[in-house]
Short mmCIF file of C-alpha atoms and ligand atoms in Angstrom, two decimals:
data_model
loop_
_atom_site.label_atom_id
_atom_site.label_comp_id
_atom_site.label_asym_id
_atom_site.label_seq_id
_atom_site.Cartn_x
_atom_site.Cartn_y
_atom_site.Cartn_z
CA MET N 1 -87.17 204.03 -18.50
CA LYS N 2 -88.83 202.00 -21.19
CA PHE N 3 -91.75 202.88 -23.39
CA LEU N 4 -93.52 199.83 -24.45
CA ASP N 5 -96.01 199.20 -27.11
CA GLN N 6 -97.68 195.87 -26.48
CA ALA N 7 -100.49 193.76 -27.78
CA LYS N 8 -102.05 190.44 -26.87
CA VAL N 9 -102.71 188.26 -29.85
CA TYR N 10 -104.53 184.96 -30.38
CA LEU N 11 -103.05 182.46 -32.82
CA ARG N 12 -104.46 179.32 -34.27
CA SER N 13 -102.81 177.12 -36.84
CA GLY N 14 -104.94 175.29 -39.38
CA ASP N 15 -106.45 171.86 -38.74
CA GLY N 16 -105.23 169.10 -40.99
CA GLY N 17 -107.65 167.93 -43.68
CA GLY N 18 -109.33 164.56 -43.21
CA GLY N 19 -108.34 161.49 -45.18
CA ALA N 20 -110.88 160.14 -47.67
CA VAL N 21 -112.66 156.81 -47.77
CA SER N 22 -113.10 155.91 -51.41
CA PHE N 23 -112.92 152.90 -53.73
CA ARG N 24 -111.96 152.65 -57.33
CA ARG N 25 -114.94 152.04 -59.51
CA GLU N 26 -114.02 151.46 -63.11
CA LYS N 27 -115.50 149.44 -65.82
CA PHE N 28 -114.01 145.97 -66.23
CA ILE N 29 -112.07 146.25 -62.98
CA GLU N 30 -113.55 144.14 -60.29
CA TYR N 31 -112.70 144.75 -56.68
CA GLY N 32 -111.20 148.14 -57.48
CA GLY N 33 -109.65 148.55 -54.07
CA PRO N 34 -109.36 151.63 -51.81
CA ASP N 35 -108.20 154.88 -53.34
CA GLY N 36 -108.99 157.53 -50.71
CA GLY N 37 -106.26 160.22 -50.64
CA ASP N 38 -104.74 161.87 -47.58
CA GLY N 39 -105.86 165.12 -46.11
CA ALA N 40 -103.36 167.99 -46.28
CA ARG N 41 -101.51 169.85 -43.57
CA GLY N 42 -103.14 172.85 -42.01
CA GLY N 43 -101.35 176.18 -42.34
CA ASP N 44 -98.75 177.33 -39.80
CA VAL N 45 -98.69 180.66 -38.02
CA TRP N 46 -95.42 182.52 -38.47
CA ILE N 47 -94.05 185.78 -37.27
CA GLU N 48 -91.66 187.82 -39.39
CA ALA N 49 -89.62 190.94 -38.66
CA VAL N 50 -89.96 193.46 -41.45
CA GLU N 51 -88.61 196.85 -42.31
CA GLY N 52 -90.73 199.97 -42.37
CA LEU N 53 -92.84 199.30 -39.29
CA ASN N 54 -92.11 200.93 -35.99
CA THR N 55 -95.17 200.30 -33.85
CA LEU N 56 -97.51 197.44 -33.00
CA ILE N 57 -100.58 199.54 -33.59
CA ASP N 58 -101.98 197.15 -36.23
CA TYR N 59 -102.30 194.49 -33.56
CA ARG N 60 -104.72 196.61 -31.63
CA TYR N 61 -107.13 196.39 -34.52
CA GLN N 62 -106.60 192.77 -35.44
CA GLN N 63 -105.97 190.40 -32.57
CA HIS N 64 -106.86 187.01 -34.04
CA PHE N 65 -104.67 185.24 -36.54
CA LYS N 66 -105.78 181.93 -37.96
CA ALA N 67 -104.10 179.84 -40.60
CA LYS N 68 -106.27 177.90 -43.03
CA THR N 69 -107.47 174.33 -42.66
CA GLY N 70 -105.83 171.73 -44.91
CA GLY N 71 -107.92 170.34 -47.77
CA HIS N 72 -109.58 166.95 -47.36
CA GLY N 73 -108.35 163.97 -49.27
CA MET N 74 -110.42 162.77 -52.19
CA GLY N 75 -110.97 159.67 -54.27
CA ARG N 76 -108.44 158.51 -56.86
CA GLN N 77 -105.73 159.05 -54.26
CA MET N 78 -105.97 162.78 -54.58
CA HIS N 79 -104.51 164.68 -51.66
CA GLY N 80 -105.99 167.89 -50.38
CA ALA N 81 -104.23 171.24 -50.77
CA SER N 82 -102.19 172.50 -47.81
CA GLY N 83 -103.81 175.23 -45.77
CA ASP N 84 -102.33 178.71 -46.23
CA ASP N 85 -100.05 180.00 -43.49
CA ALA N 86 -100.81 183.14 -41.53
CA VAL N 87 -97.92 185.57 -41.10
CA LEU N 88 -97.71 188.30 -38.49
CA ARG N 89 -95.48 191.08 -39.75
CA VAL N 90 -93.90 193.00 -36.91
CA PRO N 91 -91.28 195.71 -36.53
CA VAL N 92 -87.69 194.72 -35.94
CA GLY N 93 -87.10 194.67 -32.19
CA THR N 94 -90.41 193.06 -31.31
CA GLU N 95 -90.27 190.49 -28.55
CA VAL N 96 -92.68 187.58 -28.55
CA LEU N 97 -93.72 186.39 -25.10
CA GLU N 98 -95.89 183.63 -23.70
CA GLU N 99 -99.25 184.51 -22.25
CA ASP N 100 -97.56 184.93 -18.86
CA ARG N 101 -95.87 188.00 -20.36
CA GLU N 102 -92.48 186.82 -19.08
CA THR N 103 -91.28 183.78 -20.98
CA LEU N 104 -89.55 184.85 -24.15
CA ILE N 105 -90.52 182.83 -27.20
CA ALA N 106 -88.59 184.81 -29.80
CA ASP N 107 -86.71 188.05 -30.20
CA MET N 108 -87.37 189.44 -33.66
CA ASP N 109 -84.11 191.30 -33.79
CA THR N 110 -83.19 191.23 -37.47
CA VAL N 111 -85.01 192.05 -40.66
CA GLY N 112 -86.34 188.92 -42.33
CA LYS N 113 -86.18 186.72 -39.22
CA ARG N 114 -89.06 184.22 -39.28
CA VAL N 115 -90.23 182.02 -36.44
CA ARG N 116 -93.04 179.48 -36.46
CA LEU N 117 -95.37 180.09 -33.54
CA ALA N 118 -97.98 177.43 -34.23
CA LYS N 119 -97.67 174.37 -36.41
CA GLY N 120 -100.52 173.30 -38.65
CA GLY N 121 -102.14 169.93 -37.92
CA ASN N 122 -101.11 166.98 -40.09
CA GLY N 123 -103.58 165.71 -42.61
CA GLY N 124 -105.29 162.39 -41.91
CA TRP N 125 -104.50 159.29 -43.92
CA GLY N 126 -106.93 158.20 -46.57
CA ASN N 127 -108.19 154.62 -46.61
CA THR N 128 -105.60 153.63 -49.24
CA ARG N 129 -103.00 153.67 -46.47
CA PHE N 130 -104.89 151.19 -44.37
CA LYS N 131 -104.93 148.47 -46.97
CA GLY N 132 -103.07 145.45 -45.69
CA PRO N 133 -102.89 141.70 -46.27
CA VAL N 134 -105.85 141.13 -44.03
CA ASN N 135 -108.04 144.07 -44.81
CA GLN N 136 -108.04 144.65 -48.55
CA ALA N 137 -110.95 147.04 -48.45
CA PRO N 138 -110.61 149.28 -45.39
CA ARG N 139 -113.54 151.54 -44.78
CA HIS N 140 -111.56 153.70 -42.48
CA ALA N 141 -109.64 156.96 -42.86
CA ASN N 142 -108.08 159.27 -40.27
CA PRO N 143 -109.36 162.71 -39.49
CA GLY N 144 -106.88 165.57 -39.69
CA GLN N 145 -105.00 166.61 -36.58
CA ASP N 146 -106.24 169.72 -34.84
CA GLY N 147 -104.23 172.90 -35.18
CA GLU N 148 -102.61 174.51 -32.14
CA GLU N 149 -103.92 177.56 -30.43
CA ARG N 150 -102.21 179.96 -28.06
CA TRP N 151 -102.21 183.50 -26.80
CA ILE N 152 -99.01 185.48 -27.02
CA TRP N 153 -97.84 188.97 -26.21
CA LEU N 154 -95.97 191.17 -28.63
CA ARG N 155 -93.81 193.79 -27.03
CA LEU N 156 -91.81 196.56 -28.61
CA LYS N 157 -89.64 199.20 -27.10
CA LEU N 158 -90.66 202.44 -28.71
CA ILE N 159 -88.13 204.94 -29.97
CA ALA N 160 -89.27 208.49 -30.52
CA ASP N 161 -89.31 209.61 -34.15
CA VAL N 162 -90.24 213.16 -33.28
CA GLY N 163 -89.51 215.05 -30.07
CA LEU N 164 -91.47 217.93 -28.60
CA VAL N 165 -89.34 220.53 -26.87
CA GLY N 166 -90.15 223.88 -25.34
CA LEU N 167 -90.41 225.79 -22.11
CA PRO N 168 -92.76 224.50 -19.42
CA ASN N 169 -96.38 225.34 -20.28
CA ALA N 170 -95.67 225.64 -24.01
CA GLY N 171 -98.46 223.14 -24.68
CA LYS N 172 -96.38 220.04 -25.45
CA SER N 173 -98.55 217.58 -23.57
CA THR N 174 -101.70 219.17 -24.96
CA LEU N 175 -100.38 218.63 -28.48
CA LEU N 176 -99.44 215.01 -27.77
CA ALA N 177 -102.89 214.36 -26.32
CA ALA N 178 -104.54 215.99 -29.33
CA THR N 179 -102.61 213.97 -31.90
CA SER N 180 -102.33 210.52 -30.34
CA ALA N 181 -104.12 208.20 -27.96
CA ALA N 182 -101.70 209.14 -25.19
CA LYS N 183 -103.25 210.82 -22.16
CA PRO N 184 -100.54 212.93 -20.57
CA LYS N 185 -101.43 215.24 -17.73
CA VAL N 186 -102.07 218.81 -18.83
CA ALA N 187 -102.25 221.74 -16.44
CA ASP N 188 -101.77 225.45 -16.21
CA TYR N 189 -98.54 225.37 -14.25
CA PRO N 190 -94.94 224.62 -15.18
CA PHE N 191 -93.47 221.14 -14.81
CA THR N 192 -96.74 219.34 -15.12
CA THR N 193 -94.92 216.66 -17.06
CA LEU N 194 -92.36 214.96 -14.82
CA THR N 195 -91.44 212.03 -17.04
CA PRO N 196 -91.67 211.64 -20.80
CA ASN N 197 -94.82 210.45 -22.55
CA LEU N 198 -94.93 208.79 -25.91
CA GLY N 199 -97.79 208.53 -28.32
CA ILE N 200 -98.31 207.16 -31.77
CA VAL N 201 -99.43 209.68 -34.36
CA ASP N 202 -101.54 208.04 -37.01
CA LEU N 203 -101.72 210.25 -40.11
CA SER N 204 -102.89 207.29 -42.17
CA SER N 205 -102.34 203.54 -42.09
CA GLU N 206 -98.97 203.98 -43.83
CA GLU N 207 -97.97 207.17 -42.09
CA ARG N 208 -97.28 206.67 -38.42
CA PHE N 209 -94.66 207.89 -36.08
CA VAL N 210 -93.84 208.01 -32.42
CA LEU N 211 -94.07 211.44 -30.81
CA ALA N 212 -92.37 212.13 -27.50
CA ASP N 213 -93.44 214.77 -25.00
CA ILE N 214 -90.72 215.50 -22.51
CA PRO N 215 -90.61 217.77 -19.46
CA GLY N 216 -90.12 221.44 -20.21
CA LEU N 217 -86.66 223.00 -20.31
CA ILE N 218 -85.77 226.21 -18.51
CA GLU N 219 -82.71 228.38 -18.43
CA GLY N 220 -79.93 226.49 -16.68
CA ALA N 221 -81.54 223.10 -17.39
CA SER N 222 -78.17 221.85 -18.60
CA ASP N 223 -76.84 222.65 -15.11
CA GLY N 224 -79.73 220.83 -13.50
CA ALA N 225 -82.28 223.64 -13.14
CA GLY N 226 -85.91 222.56 -13.18
CA LEU N 227 -86.03 218.94 -14.20
CA GLY N 228 -82.77 219.37 -16.03
CA THR N 229 -81.95 217.92 -19.42
CA ARG N 230 -81.82 214.28 -18.41
CA PHE N 231 -84.90 213.45 -20.44
CA LEU N 232 -83.42 214.78 -23.65
CA GLY N 233 -81.91 211.34 -24.18
CA HIS N 234 -85.36 210.23 -25.25
CA VAL N 235 -85.30 212.51 -28.27
CA GLU N 236 -81.63 212.12 -29.18
CA ARG N 237 -82.39 209.53 -31.79
CA SER N 238 -85.44 211.27 -33.19
CA ALA N 239 -85.56 212.51 -36.77
CA VAL N 240 -86.74 215.99 -35.89
CA LEU N 241 -87.73 218.22 -33.01
CA ILE N 242 -90.90 220.26 -32.87
CA HIS N 243 -89.98 223.32 -30.88
CA LEU N 244 -93.18 224.72 -29.41
CA VAL N 245 -93.21 228.35 -28.39
CA ASP N 246 -96.16 229.58 -26.35
CA GLY N 247 -97.67 232.37 -28.48
CA ALA N 248 -99.53 233.75 -25.50
CA ARG N 249 -96.24 234.95 -23.99
CA ASP N 250 -94.98 238.41 -24.80
CA ASP N 251 -91.37 237.23 -25.05
CA VAL N 252 -91.53 234.55 -27.72
CA ALA N 253 -88.07 235.30 -29.09
CA GLU N 254 -86.54 234.99 -25.64
CA ALA N 255 -88.47 231.76 -25.00
CA TRP N 256 -87.09 230.26 -28.19
CA ARG N 257 -83.52 231.37 -27.43
CA THR N 258 -83.62 229.94 -23.92
CA VAL N 259 -84.55 226.49 -25.13
CA ARG N 260 -82.06 226.65 -28.01
CA ALA N 261 -79.29 227.52 -25.55
CA GLU N 262 -80.13 224.46 -23.44
CA LEU N 263 -80.15 222.21 -26.50
CA GLU N 264 -76.75 223.58 -27.52
CA ALA N 265 -75.40 223.07 -24.03
CA TYR N 266 -76.68 219.50 -23.95
CA GLY N 267 -75.08 218.66 -27.29
CA GLU N 268 -75.18 214.97 -28.32
CA GLY N 269 -76.26 216.05 -31.79
CA LEU N 270 -79.45 217.67 -30.57
CA GLU N 271 -78.09 221.09 -31.40
CA ASP N 272 -77.84 220.13 -35.09
CA LYS N 273 -81.06 218.18 -35.36
CA SER N 274 -83.61 219.74 -37.63
CA GLU N 275 -86.17 221.77 -35.77
CA ILE N 276 -89.70 222.65 -36.74
CA LEU N 277 -90.26 226.09 -35.30
CA ALA N 278 -93.87 226.31 -34.16
CA LEU N 279 -95.80 229.18 -32.65
CA ASN N 280 -98.43 227.52 -30.46
CA LYS N 281 -101.71 228.61 -28.85
CA ILE N 282 -102.70 230.81 -31.78
CA ASP N 283 -106.36 230.25 -30.84
CA ALA N 284 -105.72 232.72 -28.03
CA LEU N 285 -104.35 235.41 -30.36
CA SER N 286 -105.99 237.98 -32.60
CA PRO N 287 -104.87 237.96 -36.25
CA GLU N 288 -102.65 241.00 -35.60
CA MET N 289 -101.05 239.37 -32.58
CA ARG N 290 -100.42 236.19 -34.52
CA ASP N 291 -98.52 238.16 -37.16
CA GLN N 292 -96.64 240.15 -34.57
CA ARG N 293 -95.50 237.15 -32.52
CA ALA N 294 -94.63 235.22 -35.66
CA ALA N 295 -92.53 238.15 -36.86
CA GLU N 296 -90.70 238.37 -33.52
CA LEU N 297 -89.94 234.70 -33.66
CA ALA N 298 -88.86 234.87 -37.30
CA ALA N 299 -86.48 237.72 -36.48
CA ALA N 300 -84.85 235.67 -33.74
CA ALA N 301 -84.69 232.34 -35.54
CA GLY N 302 -84.07 233.55 -39.07
CA ARG N 303 -87.03 231.67 -40.50
CA GLU N 304 -90.79 231.79 -40.44
CA PRO N 305 -92.45 229.70 -37.70
CA MET N 306 -95.36 227.45 -38.43
CA ARG N 307 -98.49 228.41 -36.52
CA LEU N 308 -100.74 226.05 -34.64
CA SER N 309 -103.03 225.47 -31.70
CA GLY N 310 -103.10 222.16 -29.89
CA VAL N 311 -106.44 223.21 -28.41
CA SER N 312 -108.37 224.26 -31.54
CA GLY N 313 -106.46 221.96 -33.88
CA GLU N 314 -105.67 224.75 -36.31
CA GLY N 315 -102.38 224.18 -38.12
CA VAL N 316 -101.72 220.88 -36.34
CA THR N 317 -101.95 218.62 -39.39
CA GLU N 318 -99.55 220.87 -41.31
CA VAL N 319 -96.95 220.59 -38.57
CA LEU N 320 -97.39 216.81 -38.34
CA ARG N 321 -97.01 216.48 -42.12
CA VAL N 322 -93.72 218.37 -42.10
CA ALA N 323 -92.55 216.18 -39.20
CA TRP N 324 -93.58 213.06 -41.12
CA ARG N 325 -91.52 214.11 -44.14
CA GLU N 326 -88.47 214.43 -41.89
CA VAL N 327 -89.17 211.01 -40.38
CA LEU N 328 -89.37 209.48 -43.85
CA SER N 329 -86.12 210.98 -45.03
CA ARG N 330 -84.40 209.91 -41.83
CA ARG N 331 -85.66 206.34 -42.28
CA ALA N 332 -84.45 206.34 -45.88
CA GLN N 333 -81.05 207.53 -44.68
CA ILE N 334 -80.87 204.77 -42.06
CA ALA N 335 -81.84 202.15 -44.65
CA GLU N 336 -79.18 203.45 -47.00
CA GLU N 337 -76.50 203.33 -44.33
CA ALA N 338 -77.49 199.79 -43.42
CA ALA N 339 -77.28 198.72 -47.07
CA ALA N 340 -73.91 200.35 -47.73
CA PRO N 341 -71.13 197.77 -48.07
CA ALA N 342 -68.66 197.75 -45.24
CA VAL N 343 -65.30 199.15 -46.22
CA GLU N 344 -62.46 196.89 -45.30
CA ALA N 345 -59.48 198.41 -43.61
CA TRP N 346 -56.40 198.57 -45.76
CA ARG N 347 -53.41 196.78 -44.32
CA PRO N 348 -49.89 197.23 -45.54
N1 GTP B 401 -105.20 228.64 -25.53
C1 GTP B 401 -104.42 227.58 -25.57
N2 GTP B 401 -103.97 227.01 -24.43
C2 GTP B 401 -103.19 225.92 -24.51
C3 GTP B 401 -102.83 225.35 -25.77
N3 GTP B 401 -102.03 224.27 -25.53
C4 GTP B 401 -101.92 224.19 -24.19
N4 GTP B 401 -102.60 225.17 -23.57
C5 GTP B 401 -102.69 225.39 -22.12
O1 GTP B 401 -101.41 225.66 -21.61
C6 GTP B 401 -101.21 225.05 -20.33
C7 GTP B 401 -100.01 224.14 -20.36
O2 GTP B 401 -100.25 223.07 -21.27
P1 GTP B 401 -99.43 221.72 -21.22
O3 GTP B 401 -99.82 220.93 -22.42
O4 GTP B 401 -99.54 221.08 -19.90
O5 GTP B 401 -97.96 222.28 -21.41
P2 GTP B 401 -96.56 221.50 -21.37
O6 GTP B 401 -95.70 222.14 -22.40
O7 GTP B 401 -96.77 220.06 -21.49
O8 GTP B 401 -96.04 221.91 -19.94
P3 GTP B 401 -94.97 221.13 -18.97
O9 GTP B 401 -95.40 219.71 -18.90
O10 GTP B 401 -95.10 221.80 -17.69
O11 GTP B 401 -93.64 221.31 -19.60
C8 GTP B 401 -102.51 224.32 -20.03
O12 GTP B 401 -103.32 225.15 -19.24
C9 GTP B 401 -103.14 224.15 -21.39
O13 GTP B 401 -104.54 224.07 -21.32
C10 GTP B 401 -103.34 225.97 -26.96
O14 GTP B 401 -103.10 225.56 -28.09
N5 GTP B 401 -104.12 227.06 -26.79
MG1 MG B 402 -96.40 218.60 -20.21
#
């Protein structure tokens, strides 16, 4: 199963500047001759894979990218200035496809990779260039070439930064819906979510991460009970798990233990992944009940849970902020590992 973030984008490279028609006019010089300069190239449109981005969300807000027109030529053989390029910065792993959404134009698979998607038009020649033995005073210059335009698709396979885990009905999908543009199905019965949903949480323009809502786990999930653990693969690579416990239940400690046991049984590093312990649905609890359920959970887990409600929004930002800090430190760790020099094997 693939989660795709995609965006359709319009590109236009810059038109070339026109050549100039001009003649030298100086004192004491008769028949000055043509001196119109050439127009300059229009800007290109490039795409570049950069570090630190992991979604294409920016391309939902800006869909048109145009490079600048080249400057026109001028008298005294002065050329115009080249038009500035436009550069689309995209996350590593972005695929660039033709408008048909099938033909691959480029795979932006490494940091720093740059590909030109539209070439700027050439500048037109000024009249100086048209001077020949026959026509010593051409009154003709070329216009600049038009830029190119095209529609492309950007496509990125999303990888979850943060995973939501919990029993069925814990409120995972509700929380995803409340914090992202995703619209997962929410209902008052277990196993509403049958396949994972991903959403992009947008804390600010520099603080974004991918949140995954996966089907609920029940006791025996690792042996195939319920929907099993097969969807846990989608959160294996995440930086942190948010473990939601339904505060409206009277057995919160047991609920937490059940899910922990399934994570342990699944393994693959999930058992050691950091976990934000979160008591959910506090909107439905009196202040005394909140304290009581939090205390029960703390006794079981050995640390205080955060408290939130995906319905009222209380405590949600705090949980997301803690998750974001984990995402940041995980990204820093990945960058560090990538930068570390490879150790060569010692050979006798
Ligand atoms: N009072 C209250 N009810 C909530 C809250 N979050 C979810 N619910 C309700 O709990 C029920 C289950 O919510 P879902 O978001 O579907 O739960 P889920 O964890 O995704 O469940 P599965 O997909 O079955 O694993 C729904 O009736 C929700 O309206 C909350 O913060 N407060
Ligand atoms: Mg759900």
